[in-house]
Amino acid sequence: MLGHRPFILGLGGTPRSGSSTERALGVALAAAEAEGAETILVSGADLLLPIYNPAEPDRTDSARRIVDLYRRADGIVIGSPAYHGSFSGLVKNALDYAEDLRTDARPYFDGLAVGLVACAGGAQAASQTLAALRSVAHALRGWPTPLGATLNTALPLFDAEGRCVDPGARFQLETVGQQVVQFSRMRQAAGCRMTG
């Protein structure tokens, strides 16, 4: 229905609360909220899920919560640190739980805008991580936003309160959050389910 408030899921980070990636996701989600979206962030210890096993249908409460949030989402923002030329196994494992949506009316992330944020101690690693995240978003039938954020965490990006103090990084993160909401509204206005 038109007028529906988009629900945007932010997912990613490290097991450590307050990581650069978690802070970056917070900036993107704040921009989504400013666009009128409802948001939730799953990060830190909430990502410590059992290794995904498609042959084992029983799920922990935390895994069921992730799958339910995937089902509810009108858009997703995924953030990861760069680990050895790609994104983290922690984030990959959380995304593997999207396989539980394979038989849903909307399988995986079909037709959803997927904003992507890659954080690394250098520009090259962040770019590689963003490319890997884009590949997974496509594999899950999501629509990566035109802009993906690549942040060089070797630079001072956040203050002690988690505010982004780098104008270029803030622009990227806010644009990602805005684009996810704008795409979800365009999809809603079209009144049809897009397929990937």
PDB file of C-alpha atoms in Angstrom:
ATOM      1  CA  MET A   1       0.000   0.000   0.000  1.00  0.00           C
ATOM      2  CA  LEU A   2       1.215   3.496  -0.750  1.00  0.00           C
ATOM      3  CA  GLY A   3       2.265   5.414   2.319  1.00  0.00           C
ATOM      4  CA  HIS A   4       3.879   2.302   3.821  1.00  0.00           C
ATOM      5  CA  ARG A   5       6.909   3.269   5.891  1.00  0.00           C
ATOM      6  CA  PRO A   6       9.862   1.327   4.459  1.00  0.00           C
ATOM      7  CA  PHE A   7      11.646  -1.009   6.842  1.00  0.00           C
ATOM      8  CA  ILE A   8      15.401  -0.983   6.279  1.00  0.00           C
ATOM      9  CA  LEU A   9      17.660  -3.586   7.848  1.00  0.00           C
ATOM     10  CA  GLY A  10      21.279  -2.735   8.550  1.00  0.00           C
ATOM     11  CA  LEU A  11      23.535  -5.758   8.939  1.00  0.00           C
ATOM     12  CA  GLY A  12      27.243  -6.092   9.471  1.00  0.00           C
ATOM     13  CA  GLY A  13      30.263  -5.134  11.464  1.00  0.00           C
ATOM     14  CA  THR A  14      32.485  -7.218  13.669  1.00  0.00           C
ATOM     15  CA  PRO A  15      31.899  -9.050  16.969  1.00  0.00           C
ATOM     16  CA  ARG A  16      33.226  -5.900  18.658  1.00  0.00           C
ATOM     17  CA  SER A  17      30.546  -3.373  19.511  1.00  0.00           C
ATOM     18  CA  GLY A  18      31.281   0.097  18.133  1.00  0.00           C
ATOM     19  CA  SER A  19      33.484  -1.028  15.237  1.00  0.00           C
ATOM     20  CA  SER A  20      34.087   1.354  12.338  1.00  0.00           C
ATOM     21  CA  THR A  21      31.711  -0.708  10.197  1.00  0.00           C
ATOM     22  CA  GLU A  22      28.987  -0.592  12.840  1.00  0.00           C
ATOM     23  CA  ARG A  23      29.395   3.176  13.100  1.00  0.00           C
ATOM     24  CA  ALA A  24      29.282   3.516   9.323  1.00  0.00           C
ATOM     25  CA  LEU A  25      26.063   1.507   9.181  1.00  0.00           C
ATOM     26  CA  GLY A  26      24.625   3.780  11.853  1.00  0.00           C
ATOM     27  CA  VAL A  27      25.260   6.831   9.661  1.00  0.00           C
ATOM     28  CA  ALA A  28      23.626   5.171   6.641  1.00  0.00           C
ATOM     29  CA  LEU A  29      20.607   4.095   8.703  1.00  0.00           C
ATOM     30  CA  ALA A  30      20.233   7.588  10.201  1.00  0.00           C
ATOM     31  CA  ALA A  31      20.014   8.936   6.641  1.00  0.00           C
ATOM     32  CA  ALA A  32      17.388   6.280   5.848  1.00  0.00           C
ATOM     33  CA  GLU A  33      15.405   7.364   8.913  1.00  0.00           C
ATOM     34  CA  ALA A  34      15.622  10.989   7.769  1.00  0.00           C
ATOM     35  CA  GLU A  35      14.004   9.776   4.523  1.00  0.00           C
ATOM     36  CA  GLY A  36      11.108   8.398   6.584  1.00  0.00           C
ATOM     37  CA  ALA A  37      12.181   4.770   7.001  1.00  0.00           C
ATOM     38  CA  GLU A  38      12.021   2.548  10.043  1.00  0.00           C
ATOM     39  CA  THR A  39      15.412   0.936  10.657  1.00  0.00           C
ATOM     40  CA  ILE A  40      17.106  -1.702  12.754  1.00  0.00           C
ATOM     41  CA  LEU A  41      20.793  -2.555  13.045  1.00  0.00           C
ATOM     42  CA  VAL A  42      22.055  -6.099  13.571  1.00  0.00           C
ATOM     43  CA  SER A  43      25.722  -5.907  14.464  1.00  0.00           C
ATOM     44  CA  GLY A  44      28.310  -6.889  17.040  1.00  0.00           C
ATOM     45  CA  ALA A  45      27.412  -9.902  19.157  1.00  0.00           C
ATOM     46  CA  ASP A  46      24.064 -10.276  17.320  1.00  0.00           C
ATOM     47  CA  LEU A  47      26.057 -11.625  14.368  1.00  0.00           C
ATOM     48  CA  LEU A  48      27.576 -14.493  16.367  1.00  0.00           C
ATOM     49  CA  LEU A  49      25.381 -17.152  14.778  1.00  0.00           C
ATOM     50  CA  PRO A  50      25.995 -20.873  14.376  1.00  0.00           C
ATOM     51  CA  ILE A  51      27.647 -21.739  11.064  1.00  0.00           C
ATOM     52  CA  TYR A  52      24.829 -21.983   8.538  1.00  0.00           C
ATOM     53  CA  ASN A  53      23.926 -25.594   7.770  1.00  0.00           C
ATOM     54  CA  PRO A  54      21.193 -26.076   5.141  1.00  0.00           C
ATOM     55  CA  ALA A  55      20.810 -29.728   6.190  1.00  0.00           C
ATOM     56  CA  GLU A  56      19.917 -28.727   9.758  1.00  0.00           C
ATOM     57  CA  PRO A  57      16.461 -27.052   9.828  1.00  0.00           C
ATOM     58  CA  ASP A  58      16.508 -26.169  13.535  1.00  0.00           C
ATOM     59  CA  ARG A  59      17.512 -22.561  14.112  1.00  0.00           C
ATOM     60  CA  THR A  60      18.607 -20.708  17.221  1.00  0.00           C
ATOM     61  CA  ASP A  61      16.535 -17.739  18.352  1.00  0.00           C
ATOM     62  CA  SER A  62      19.171 -15.355  16.981  1.00  0.00           C
ATOM     63  CA  ALA A  63      19.191 -17.100  13.587  1.00  0.00           C
ATOM     64  CA  ARG A  64      15.366 -17.075  13.404  1.00  0.00           C
ATOM     65  CA  ARG A  65      15.455 -13.354  14.186  1.00  0.00           C
ATOM     66  CA  ILE A  66      17.842 -12.676  11.271  1.00  0.00           C
ATOM     67  CA  VAL A  67      15.670 -14.672   8.857  1.00  0.00           C
ATOM     68  CA  ASP A  68      12.512 -12.888  10.070  1.00  0.00           C
ATOM     69  CA  LEU A  69      14.192  -9.496   9.589  1.00  0.00           C
ATOM     70  CA  TYR A  70      15.202 -10.503   6.041  1.00  0.00           C
ATOM     71  CA  ARG A  71      11.556 -11.382   5.320  1.00  0.00           C
ATOM     72  CA  ARG A  72      10.290  -8.094   6.718  1.00  0.00           C
ATOM     73  CA  ALA A  73      12.853  -5.844   5.035  1.00  0.00           C
ATOM     74  CA  ASP A  74      11.967  -3.432   2.250  1.00  0.00           C
ATOM     75  CA  GLY A  75      15.677  -2.731   1.809  1.00  0.00           C
ATOM     76  CA  ILE A  76      18.989  -3.770   3.330  1.00  0.00           C
ATOM     77  CA  VAL A  77      22.291  -2.056   4.066  1.00  0.00           C
ATOM     78  CA  ILE A  78      25.174  -4.508   4.472  1.00  0.00           C
ATOM     79  CA  GLY A  79      28.520  -3.445   5.887  1.00  0.00           C
ATOM     80  CA  SER A  80      31.725  -5.393   6.315  1.00  0.00           C
ATOM     81  CA  PRO A  81      35.339  -4.857   7.185  1.00  0.00           C
ATOM     82  CA  ALA A  82      37.839  -5.978   4.577  1.00  0.00           C
ATOM     83  CA  TYR A  83      39.410  -9.292   5.549  1.00  0.00           C
ATOM     84  CA  HIS A  84      42.119 -10.742   3.307  1.00  0.00           C
ATOM     85  CA  GLY A  85      40.794  -9.347   0.049  1.00  0.00           C
ATOM     86  CA  SER A  86      37.094  -9.941   0.705  1.00  0.00           C
ATOM     87  CA  PHE A  87      34.424  -9.445   3.339  1.00  0.00           C
ATOM     88  CA  SER A  88      34.293 -11.136   6.718  1.00  0.00           C
ATOM     89  CA  GLY A  89      33.157 -14.692   7.359  1.00  0.00           C
ATOM     90  CA  LEU A  90      30.927 -13.323  10.126  1.00  0.00           C
ATOM     91  CA  VAL A  91      28.932 -11.260   7.607  1.00  0.00           C
ATOM     92  CA  LYS A  92      28.983 -14.066   5.026  1.00  0.00           C
ATOM     93  CA  ASN A  93      27.567 -16.526   7.548  1.00  0.00           C
ATOM     94  CA  ALA A  94      24.734 -14.129   8.439  1.00  0.00           C
ATOM     95  CA  LEU A  95      23.955 -13.702   4.732  1.00  0.00           C
ATOM     96  CA  ASP A  96      23.987 -17.483   4.246  1.00  0.00           C
ATOM     97  CA  TYR A  97      20.836 -17.621   6.397  1.00  0.00           C
ATOM     98  CA  ALA A  98      18.995 -15.923   3.512  1.00  0.00           C
ATOM     99  CA  GLU A  99      18.940 -19.421   2.007  1.00  0.00           C
ATOM    100  CA  ASP A 100      16.029 -20.102   4.391  1.00  0.00           C
ATOM    101  CA  LEU A 101      13.991 -17.725   2.189  1.00  0.00           C
ATOM    102  CA  ARG A 102      14.513 -19.793  -0.965  1.00  0.00           C
ATOM    103  CA  THR A 103      10.884 -21.044  -1.085  1.00  0.00           C
ATOM    104  CA  ASP A 104       9.253 -17.773   0.047  1.00  0.00           C
ATOM    105  CA  ALA A 105       6.932 -15.826  -2.247  1.00  0.00           C
ATOM    106  CA  ARG A 106       9.814 -13.330  -2.386  1.00  0.00           C
ATOM    107  CA  PRO A 107      12.889 -15.570  -2.413  1.00  0.00           C
ATOM    108  CA  TYR A 108      16.148 -14.304  -0.984  1.00  0.00           C
ATOM    109  CA  PHE A 109      16.417 -10.500  -1.447  1.00  0.00           C
ATOM    110  CA  ASP A 110      14.517 -10.532  -4.733  1.00  0.00           C
ATOM    111  CA  GLY A 111      13.798  -6.978  -5.858  1.00  0.00           C
ATOM    112  CA  LEU A 112      15.189  -5.321  -2.724  1.00  0.00           C
ATOM    113  CA  ALA A 113      17.613  -2.437  -2.804  1.00  0.00           C
ATOM    114  CA  VAL A 114      20.860  -3.464  -1.134  1.00  0.00           C
ATOM    115  CA  GLY A 115      23.177  -0.701   0.020  1.00  0.00           C
ATOM    116  CA  LEU A 116      26.772  -1.752   0.569  1.00  0.00           C
ATOM    117  CA  VAL A 117      29.495  -0.411   2.856  1.00  0.00           C
ATOM    118  CA  ALA A 118      33.089  -1.656   2.898  1.00  0.00           C
ATOM    119  CA  CYS A 119      35.606  -0.536   5.516  1.00  0.00           C
ATOM    120  CA  ALA A 120      39.332  -1.135   5.268  1.00  0.00           C
ATOM    121  CA  GLY A 121      42.670   0.243   6.346  1.00  0.00           C
ATOM    122  CA  GLY A 122      43.270   1.375   2.760  1.00  0.00           C
ATOM    123  CA  ALA A 123      41.392   2.190  -0.437  1.00  0.00           C
ATOM    124  CA  GLN A 124      42.326  -0.915  -2.428  1.00  0.00           C
ATOM    125  CA  ALA A 125      41.040  -3.434   0.125  1.00  0.00           C
ATOM    126  CA  ALA A 126      37.789  -1.509   0.519  1.00  0.00           C
ATOM    127  CA  SER A 127      37.194  -1.584  -3.244  1.00  0.00           C
ATOM    128  CA  GLN A 128      37.809  -5.343  -3.410  1.00  0.00           C
ATOM    129  CA  THR A 129      35.449  -5.908  -0.487  1.00  0.00           C
ATOM    130  CA  LEU A 130      32.751  -3.775  -2.114  1.00  0.00           C
ATOM    131  CA  ALA A 131      33.037  -5.830  -5.316  1.00  0.00           C
ATOM    132  CA  ALA A 132      32.657  -9.059  -3.335  1.00  0.00           C
ATOM    133  CA  LEU A 133      29.603  -7.692  -1.503  1.00  0.00           C
ATOM    134  CA  ARG A 134      28.044  -6.657  -4.825  1.00  0.00           C
ATOM    135  CA  SER A 135      28.501 -10.187  -6.175  1.00  0.00           C
ATOM    136  CA  VAL A 136      26.704 -11.678  -3.186  1.00  0.00           C
ATOM    137  CA  ALA A 137      23.900  -9.096  -3.393  1.00  0.00           C
ATOM    138  CA  HIS A 138      23.380 -10.066  -7.044  1.00  0.00           C
ATOM    139  CA  ALA A 139      23.466 -13.781  -6.180  1.00  0.00           C
ATOM    140  CA  LEU A 140      20.699 -13.144  -3.629  1.00  0.00           C
ATOM    141  CA  ARG A 141      18.678 -11.349  -6.354  1.00  0.00           C
ATOM    142  CA  GLY A 142      19.112  -7.982  -4.675  1.00  0.00           C
ATOM    143  CA  TRP A 143      19.609  -4.682  -6.468  1.00  0.00           C
ATOM    144  CA  PRO A 144      22.827  -3.004  -5.275  1.00  0.00           C
ATOM    145  CA  THR A 145      22.404   0.748  -5.015  1.00  0.00           C
ATOM    146  CA  PRO A 146      24.246   2.840  -7.602  1.00  0.00           C
ATOM    147  CA  LEU A 147      26.637   4.114  -4.939  1.00  0.00           C
ATOM    148  CA  GLY A 148      28.505   1.755  -2.656  1.00  0.00           C
ATOM    149  CA  ALA A 149      30.512   3.273   0.185  1.00  0.00           C
ATOM    150  CA  THR A 150      34.227   2.504   0.511  1.00  0.00           C
ATOM    151  CA  LEU A 151      35.797   3.871   3.676  1.00  0.00           C
ATOM    152  CA  ASN A 152      39.489   4.084   4.466  1.00  0.00           C
ATOM    153  CA  THR A 153      39.580   3.510   8.218  1.00  0.00           C
ATOM    154  CA  ALA A 154      43.275   4.440   8.337  1.00  0.00           C
ATOM    155  CA  LEU A 155      41.936   8.013   8.307  1.00  0.00           C
ATOM    156  CA  PRO A 156      40.055   9.583  11.254  1.00  0.00           C
ATOM    157  CA  LEU A 157      36.425   9.013  10.204  1.00  0.00           C
ATOM    158  CA  PHE A 158      34.456   9.015  13.483  1.00  0.00           C
ATOM    159  CA  ASP A 159      34.589  10.944  16.726  1.00  0.00           C
ATOM    160  CA  ALA A 160      34.184   9.372  20.171  1.00  0.00           C
ATOM    161  CA  GLU A 161      30.388   9.567  19.902  1.00  0.00           C
ATOM    162  CA  GLY A 162      30.367   7.730  16.569  1.00  0.00           C
ATOM    163  CA  ARG A 163      29.637  10.790  14.429  1.00  0.00           C
ATOM    164  CA  CYS A 164      31.233  10.745  11.005  1.00  0.00           C
ATOM    165  CA  VAL A 165      33.677  13.657  10.857  1.00  0.00           C
ATOM    166  CA  ASP A 166      34.928  13.031   7.318  1.00  0.00           C
ATOM    167  CA  PRO A 167      32.696  14.864   4.796  1.00  0.00           C
ATOM    168  CA  GLY A 168      33.451  12.471   1.926  1.00  0.00           C
ATOM    169  CA  ALA A 169      32.709   9.366   3.984  1.00  0.00           C
ATOM    170  CA  ARG A 170      29.562  10.940   5.417  1.00  0.00           C
ATOM    171  CA  PHE A 171      28.322  11.814   1.912  1.00  0.00           C
ATOM    172  CA  GLN A 172      28.836   8.230   0.745  1.00  0.00           C
ATOM    173  CA  LEU A 173      27.101   6.689   3.753  1.00  0.00           C
ATOM    174  CA  GLU A 174      24.159   9.083   3.690  1.00  0.00           C
ATOM    175  CA  THR A 175      23.713   8.571  -0.052  1.00  0.00           C
ATOM    176  CA  VAL A 176      23.647   4.783   0.382  1.00  0.00           C
ATOM    177  CA  GLY A 177      20.980   5.082   3.092  1.00  0.00           C
ATOM    178  CA  GLN A 178      18.918   7.497   1.000  1.00  0.00           C
ATOM    179  CA  GLN A 179      19.138   5.390  -2.156  1.00  0.00           C
ATOM    180  CA  VAL A 180      17.903   2.253  -0.386  1.00  0.00           C
ATOM    181  CA  VAL A 181      14.806   4.109   0.833  1.00  0.00           C
ATOM    182  CA  GLN A 182      14.206   5.866  -2.498  1.00  0.00           C
ATOM    183  CA  PHE A 183      14.418   2.578  -4.395  1.00  0.00           C
ATOM    184  CA  SER A 184      12.040   0.841  -1.986  1.00  0.00           C
ATOM    185  CA  ARG A 185       9.525   3.673  -2.500  1.00  0.00           C
ATOM    186  CA  MET A 186       9.848   3.484  -6.294  1.00  0.00           C
ATOM    187  CA  ARG A 187       9.259  -0.259  -6.123  1.00  0.00           C
ATOM    188  CA  GLN A 188       6.227   0.283  -3.887  1.00  0.00           C
ATOM    189  CA  ALA A 189       4.839   2.933  -6.248  1.00  0.00           C
ATOM    190  CA  ALA A 190       5.239   0.631  -9.225  1.00  0.00           C
ATOM    191  CA  GLY A 191       2.901  -1.774  -7.463  1.00  0.00           C
ATOM    192  CA  CYS A 192       4.607  -4.857  -8.756  1.00  0.00           C
ATOM    193  CA  ARG A 193       7.282  -7.272  -7.666  1.00  0.00           C
ATOM    194  CA  MET A 194      10.537  -6.792  -9.543  1.00  0.00           C
ATOM    195  CA  THR A 195      12.615  -9.835 -10.175  1.00  0.00           C
ATOM    196  CA  GLY A 196      16.395 -10.020 -10.386  1.00  0.00           C
TER     197      GLY A 196
END
